[in-house]
Amino acid sequence: MQLGMVGLGRMGGNIVRRLLRNGHTAVVFDQDPKAVAALVQEGAVGAGSLEDFVAKLDVPRTAWVMLPAGDPTEVTVMKIAGLMQPDDVIIDGGNSFYKDDVRRAAVLNEKGLHYVDVGTSGGVWGLERGYCMMIGGHKAAVDRLDPIFKTLAPGLGEVSRTPGRDGRDPRAEHGYIHAGPSGAGHFVKMIHNGIEYGLMQAYAEGFDILKHANSAELPEAQRFDLNIGDIAEVWRRGSVVSSWLLDLTATALAGDENLDAFSGHVADSGEGRWTLNAAIEEAVPAHVLSAALYARFRSRQEATYADKLLSAMRKGFGGHQEPK
């Protein structure tokens, strides 16, 4: 199946590569000609402009936009929409605000176009591991694109199957779901990222306590000079707190237990704030998630060891670099 991709950064480029390696075709465009040229060398068809990009897509067209949320995505989606024909599909695979998806879908539907929002998790590891996807949009459009989503998803892999799921949608077991109408995909991904903040903060604070277990403020008999890297490693193996985030933590600590390469200045990309806005609108308490977001704000004033660990995890799963 053919897919068009606009935005060939850390995730967009690897999404194209995963498709090409599994028998699909792709038309690609990016503001950086070098990014386009690199994928052309791997079998994609390059485009020099959005007009050229749309012209090279087979009808009915499918264009995936993988750009930063906000104006870059808004402008690009609307420009592509102006070049497309009824029954074409535009996918927003970035981290857009779900209310923007609802609005865009209504505008595109008036033109006879389909708008699909795909909350995409997998970071820089997605090329090999696959991408977990939470999809919003009209059922007919989502079903039509299933060959694309199935290829990008991780598949069953080595994850044990959940008892009692017989007769339910098998796509969830393969790492992707049709969450609901337009906006539902990014809403689910938004909450996913809010939870991610909380999980990361819990690991960071716990390891910070372990790191300071030999503090001079403690009675000498109660001080422990702990090997933090070994603790992270042993928890990966059979512990109830094992996870991919812990895997990334263990990798970071194995390389540098003091995390001297990180300043501890922890950015937030918006989803944590949006999650709390949703919690307020729904009158749902979210103590852990709100505390995790405020901890990131505080890290920009005075960083701790826990903040350095947060930075290490963010770099591990998403290639996020600290602000300079």
Short mmCIF file of C-alpha atoms in Angstrom, two decimals, residues 10-321:
data_model
loop_
_atom_site.label_atom_id
_atom_site.label_comp_id
_atom_site.label_asym_id
_atom_site.label_seq_id
_atom_site.Cartn_x
_atom_site.Cartn_y
_atom_site.Cartn_z
CA ARG A 10 13.07 11.04 14.34
CA MET A 11 9.75 9.26 13.90
CA GLY A 12 8.47 10.20 10.45
CA GLY A 13 11.56 8.91 8.67
CA ASN A 14 11.56 5.61 10.54
CA ILE A 15 7.86 5.07 9.95
CA VAL A 16 8.61 5.27 6.22
CA ARG A 17 11.56 2.89 6.60
CA ARG A 18 9.46 0.32 8.44
CA LEU A 19 6.85 0.44 5.67
CA LEU A 20 9.42 0.18 2.88
CA ARG A 21 11.07 -2.82 4.54
CA ASN A 22 7.73 -4.61 4.60
CA GLY A 23 6.61 -4.19 1.01
CA HIS A 24 4.78 -0.86 1.04
CA THR A 25 5.64 2.19 -1.05
CA ALA A 26 6.06 5.80 0.03
CA VAL A 27 6.17 9.36 -1.27
CA VAL A 28 8.09 11.68 1.06
CA PHE A 29 8.54 15.42 1.60
CA ASP A 30 10.46 17.48 4.13
CA GLN A 31 11.80 21.02 4.29
CA ASP A 32 15.26 19.45 4.48
CA PRO A 33 16.17 18.07 1.03
CA LYS A 34 18.83 15.85 2.64
CA ALA A 35 16.17 14.01 4.63
CA VAL A 36 14.22 13.39 1.42
CA ALA A 37 17.34 12.26 -0.45
CA ALA A 38 18.23 9.77 2.29
CA LEU A 39 14.87 8.02 1.99
CA VAL A 40 14.96 8.10 -1.80
CA GLN A 41 18.17 6.08 -1.51
CA GLU A 42 16.17 3.54 0.50
CA GLY A 43 13.38 3.24 -2.08
CA ALA A 44 10.97 6.09 -1.41
CA VAL A 45 9.76 8.56 -4.06
CA GLY A 46 10.88 12.08 -3.22
CA ALA A 47 8.89 15.29 -3.66
CA GLY A 48 10.19 18.83 -3.92
CA SER A 49 7.07 20.63 -2.68
CA LEU A 50 3.68 19.86 -1.18
CA GLU A 51 2.13 20.29 -4.62
CA ASP A 52 4.57 17.78 -6.07
CA PHE A 53 3.97 15.50 -3.09
CA VAL A 54 0.20 15.36 -3.58
CA ALA A 55 0.56 14.94 -7.35
CA LYS A 56 2.69 11.82 -6.85
CA LEU A 57 0.19 10.08 -4.57
CA ASP A 58 -2.12 7.42 -5.97
CA VAL A 59 -5.88 8.04 -5.75
CA PRO A 60 -7.42 7.72 -3.21
CA ARG A 61 -4.50 9.50 -1.58
CA THR A 62 -3.21 9.03 1.96
CA ALA A 63 -0.92 11.69 3.44
CA TRP A 64 0.58 11.30 6.93
CA VAL A 65 1.75 14.54 8.58
CA MET A 66 4.43 14.01 11.26
CA LEU A 67 5.28 17.51 12.47
CA PRO A 68 5.31 19.39 15.79
CA ALA A 69 1.87 20.15 17.20
CA GLY A 70 0.41 23.61 16.70
CA ASP A 71 1.06 25.86 13.73
CA PRO A 72 3.42 23.54 11.79
CA THR A 73 0.78 20.79 11.72
CA GLU A 74 -2.17 23.16 11.28
CA VAL A 75 -0.69 24.98 8.30
CA THR A 76 0.51 21.81 6.59
CA VAL A 77 -2.74 19.87 7.06
CA MET A 78 -4.80 22.71 5.65
CA LYS A 79 -2.49 23.26 2.71
CA ILE A 80 -2.57 19.55 1.81
CA ALA A 81 -6.37 19.56 2.20
CA GLY A 82 -6.57 22.31 -0.38
CA LEU A 83 -4.72 20.10 -2.88
CA MET A 84 -6.69 16.90 -2.30
CA GLN A 85 -9.93 15.44 -3.64
CA PRO A 86 -12.95 13.82 -1.93
CA ASP A 87 -12.25 10.43 -0.32
CA ASP A 88 -8.55 11.24 0.22
CA VAL A 89 -7.20 10.82 3.76
CA ILE A 90 -4.99 13.07 5.88
CA ILE A 91 -3.38 11.51 8.96
CA ASP A 92 -1.95 13.57 11.81
CA GLY A 93 0.48 11.28 13.62
CA GLY A 94 2.08 13.91 15.87
CA ASN A 95 1.07 14.93 19.38
CA SER A 96 -1.71 17.35 18.48
CA PHE A 97 -4.30 18.57 20.96
CA TYR A 98 -7.41 16.43 20.52
CA LYS A 99 -9.77 19.42 20.31
CA ASP A 100 -7.80 20.63 17.28
CA ASP A 101 -8.46 17.22 15.69
CA VAL A 102 -12.21 17.55 16.25
CA ARG A 103 -12.18 20.98 14.61
CA ARG A 104 -9.98 19.95 11.67
CA ALA A 105 -12.05 16.84 11.02
CA ALA A 106 -15.22 18.93 10.73
CA VAL A 107 -13.54 21.28 8.24
CA LEU A 108 -12.13 18.44 6.13
CA ASN A 109 -15.38 16.48 6.20
CA GLU A 110 -17.11 19.42 4.53
CA LYS A 111 -14.64 18.97 1.66
CA GLY A 112 -15.34 15.23 1.49
CA LEU A 113 -11.92 14.41 2.98
CA HIS A 114 -11.19 11.97 5.79
CA TYR A 115 -9.15 13.10 8.80
CA VAL A 116 -7.50 10.46 10.97
CA ASP A 117 -5.58 11.25 14.17
CA VAL A 118 -3.00 8.70 15.24
CA GLY A 119 -1.44 8.94 18.67
CA THR A 120 1.92 7.28 18.05
CA SER A 121 4.20 5.84 20.73
CA GLY A 122 7.50 4.16 20.07
CA GLY A 123 10.01 6.95 19.80
CA VAL A 124 13.37 6.32 18.19
CA TRP A 125 12.96 2.56 18.77
CA GLY A 126 9.87 2.21 16.60
CA LEU A 127 11.72 1.16 13.46
CA GLU A 128 12.65 -2.15 15.04
CA ARG A 129 10.11 -2.53 17.86
CA GLY A 130 7.09 -1.14 16.03
CA TYR A 131 4.74 1.67 17.03
CA CYS A 132 1.86 1.51 19.49
CA MET A 133 -0.95 3.46 17.85
CA MET A 134 -4.19 4.94 19.16
CA ILE A 135 -6.35 5.92 16.19
CA GLY A 136 -9.30 8.28 15.85
CA GLY A 137 -11.46 8.79 12.78
CA HIS A 138 -14.27 7.44 10.63
CA LYS A 139 -14.40 3.64 10.67
CA ALA A 140 -14.35 3.24 6.89
CA ALA A 141 -11.18 5.35 6.54
CA VAL A 142 -9.43 3.60 9.44
CA ASP A 143 -10.32 0.16 8.10
CA ARG A 144 -9.03 1.09 4.64
CA LEU A 145 -5.67 1.99 6.15
CA ASP A 146 -5.39 -1.19 8.21
CA PRO A 147 -2.51 -2.64 6.11
CA ILE A 148 -0.43 0.43 7.03
CA PHE A 149 -1.27 0.29 10.72
CA LYS A 150 -0.77 -3.47 10.94
CA THR A 151 2.73 -3.15 9.44
CA LEU A 152 3.72 -0.31 11.76
CA ALA A 153 2.40 -1.99 14.91
CA PRO A 154 4.64 -4.21 17.05
CA GLY A 155 2.50 -7.33 16.58
CA LEU A 156 2.04 -10.02 19.22
CA GLY A 157 5.77 -10.37 19.76
CA GLU A 158 6.82 -12.05 23.01
CA VAL A 159 4.23 -10.33 25.21
CA SER A 160 2.06 -12.93 26.95
CA ARG A 161 -1.58 -12.91 25.87
CA THR A 162 -4.19 -11.55 28.27
CA PRO A 163 -6.65 -14.20 29.49
CA GLY A 164 -10.31 -13.51 28.73
CA ARG A 165 -9.87 -11.49 25.54
CA ASP A 166 -11.41 -14.10 23.24
CA GLY A 167 -13.87 -12.51 20.81
CA ARG A 168 -12.57 -8.98 21.33
CA ASP A 169 -10.91 -6.74 18.71
CA PRO A 170 -7.59 -8.49 17.93
CA ARG A 171 -5.90 -5.25 16.88
CA ALA A 172 -5.27 -4.25 20.50
CA GLU A 173 -3.12 -7.35 21.02
CA HIS A 174 -1.07 -6.35 18.00
CA GLY A 175 -0.41 -2.87 19.36
CA TYR A 176 -3.00 -0.62 17.73
CA ILE A 177 -6.65 0.29 18.28
CA HIS A 178 -9.40 2.30 16.66
CA ALA A 179 -10.20 4.34 19.74
CA GLY A 180 -13.23 6.16 18.35
CA PRO A 181 -14.17 9.20 16.23
CA SER A 182 -11.86 12.06 15.30
CA GLY A 183 -9.92 13.28 18.32
CA ALA A 184 -10.22 10.01 20.27
CA GLY A 185 -6.81 8.79 19.14
CA HIS A 186 -4.95 11.83 20.35
CA PHE A 187 -7.07 11.98 23.51
CA VAL A 188 -5.96 8.47 24.47
CA LYS A 189 -2.33 9.29 23.57
CA MET A 190 -2.55 12.47 25.66
CA ILE A 191 -3.55 10.47 28.75
CA HIS A 192 -0.83 7.92 27.90
CA ASN A 193 1.74 10.70 28.03
CA GLY A 194 0.30 12.10 31.25
CA ILE A 195 0.68 8.66 32.85
CA GLU A 196 4.20 8.50 31.43
CA TYR A 197 5.04 11.68 33.36
CA GLY A 198 3.85 10.04 36.58
CA LEU A 199 5.71 6.77 36.01
CA MET A 200 8.94 8.54 35.17
CA GLN A 201 8.64 10.78 38.22
CA ALA A 202 8.10 7.76 40.50
CA TYR A 203 11.24 6.05 39.20
CA ALA A 204 13.22 9.29 39.39
CA GLU A 205 12.24 10.03 42.99
CA GLY A 206 12.82 6.44 44.11
CA PHE A 207 16.32 6.33 42.64
CA ASP A 208 17.05 9.75 44.13
CA ILE A 209 16.29 8.32 47.58
CA LEU A 210 18.54 5.33 46.88
CA LYS A 211 21.30 7.65 45.67
CA HIS A 212 21.24 9.59 48.94
CA ALA A 213 20.99 6.56 51.25
CA ASN A 214 24.53 7.30 52.50
CA SER A 215 23.71 10.90 53.42
CA ALA A 216 25.70 12.40 56.30
CA GLU A 217 22.37 13.46 57.79
CA LEU A 218 21.63 9.80 58.64
CA PRO A 219 22.99 7.89 61.64
CA GLU A 220 26.15 6.08 60.52
CA ALA A 221 24.65 2.61 61.11
CA GLN A 222 21.74 3.46 58.80
CA ARG A 223 23.81 4.64 55.85
CA PHE A 224 24.03 2.47 52.74
CA ASP A 225 26.44 2.99 49.86
CA LEU A 226 24.24 1.38 47.21
CA ASN A 227 25.09 0.42 43.65
CA ILE A 228 22.28 2.22 41.83
CA GLY A 229 23.02 0.62 38.48
CA ASP A 230 22.79 -2.88 39.94
CA ILE A 231 19.50 -2.06 41.63
CA ALA A 232 18.01 -0.88 38.34
CA GLU A 233 19.29 -4.05 36.67
CA VAL A 234 17.91 -6.47 39.26
CA TRP A 235 14.50 -4.75 39.25
CA ARG A 236 14.30 -5.35 35.49
CA ARG A 237 14.29 -9.10 36.09
CA GLY A 238 11.11 -10.41 37.66
CA SER A 239 10.25 -7.33 39.73
CA VAL A 240 6.70 -5.99 39.79
CA VAL A 241 8.05 -2.54 38.83
CA SER A 242 9.81 -3.78 35.68
CA SER A 243 9.03 -1.80 32.50
CA TRP A 244 10.61 -0.36 29.38
CA LEU A 245 11.23 2.87 31.28
CA LEU A 246 13.18 0.88 33.85
CA ASP A 247 15.13 -0.77 31.02
CA LEU A 248 16.12 2.69 29.77
CA THR A 249 17.01 3.75 33.32
CA ALA A 250 19.29 0.74 33.76
CA THR A 251 21.00 1.51 30.45
CA ALA A 252 21.61 5.12 31.43
CA LEU A 253 22.98 4.17 34.86
CA ALA A 254 25.23 1.47 33.42
CA GLY A 255 26.92 4.14 31.32
CA ASP A 256 27.22 6.80 34.03
CA GLU A 257 25.75 6.27 37.48
CA ASN A 258 26.17 9.93 38.38
CA LEU A 259 24.46 11.06 35.16
CA ASP A 260 26.99 13.85 34.74
CA ALA A 261 26.03 14.24 31.06
CA PHE A 262 22.60 15.57 32.07
CA SER A 263 21.78 18.94 33.57
CA GLY A 264 18.38 17.80 34.84
CA HIS A 265 16.48 20.54 32.99
CA VAL A 266 13.32 18.58 32.10
CA ALA A 267 11.06 19.91 29.36
CA ASP A 268 7.39 19.11 28.88
CA SER A 269 5.91 18.89 25.41
CA GLY A 270 2.33 19.84 26.24
CA GLU A 271 0.51 16.55 26.77
CA GLY A 272 0.91 16.64 30.55
CA ARG A 273 -0.74 20.07 30.71
CA TRP A 274 -3.54 18.94 28.39
CA THR A 275 -4.10 15.84 30.52
CA LEU A 276 -4.60 17.98 33.62
CA ASN A 277 -6.94 20.30 31.68
CA ALA A 278 -9.03 17.24 30.78
CA ALA A 279 -9.01 16.09 34.40
CA ILE A 280 -10.27 19.50 35.51
CA GLU A 281 -13.01 19.52 32.85
CA GLU A 282 -14.11 16.02 33.93
CA ALA A 283 -13.74 16.78 37.68
CA VAL A 284 -11.38 13.80 38.02
CA PRO A 285 -8.62 14.04 40.68
CA ALA A 286 -5.13 13.51 39.26
CA HIS A 287 -2.73 14.03 42.16
CA VAL A 288 0.24 12.05 40.82
CA LEU A 289 0.07 13.40 37.28
CA SER A 290 -0.21 17.01 38.43
CA ALA A 291 2.71 16.60 40.86
CA ALA A 292 4.82 15.08 38.07
CA LEU A 293 4.15 18.05 35.79
CA TYR A 294 4.96 20.57 38.55
CA ALA A 295 8.20 18.67 39.23
CA ARG A 296 9.25 19.33 35.64
CA PHE A 297 8.52 23.03 36.10
CA ARG A 298 10.64 23.02 39.27
CA SER A 299 13.53 21.26 37.49
CA ARG A 300 14.07 24.36 35.39
CA GLN A 301 14.92 26.32 38.52
CA GLU A 302 17.07 23.88 40.51
CA ALA A 303 17.79 20.40 39.19
CA THR A 304 18.23 17.25 41.32
CA TYR A 305 19.57 13.77 40.64
CA ALA A 306 15.97 12.73 40.02
CA ASP A 307 15.70 15.37 37.30
CA LYS A 308 18.85 14.04 35.64
CA LEU A 309 17.27 10.59 35.59
CA LEU A 310 14.13 12.03 33.96
CA SER A 311 16.30 13.60 31.28
CA ALA A 312 18.10 10.30 30.75
CA MET A 313 14.79 8.45 30.28
CA ARG A 314 13.46 11.06 27.85
CA LYS A 315 16.62 10.79 25.77
CA GLY A 316 16.42 7.01 25.92
CA PHE A 317 12.92 6.55 24.51
CA GLY A 318 12.49 9.64 22.36
CA GLY A 319 15.91 11.06 21.63
CA HIS A 320 14.89 14.25 23.45
CA GLN A 321 17.82 16.58 24.08
#
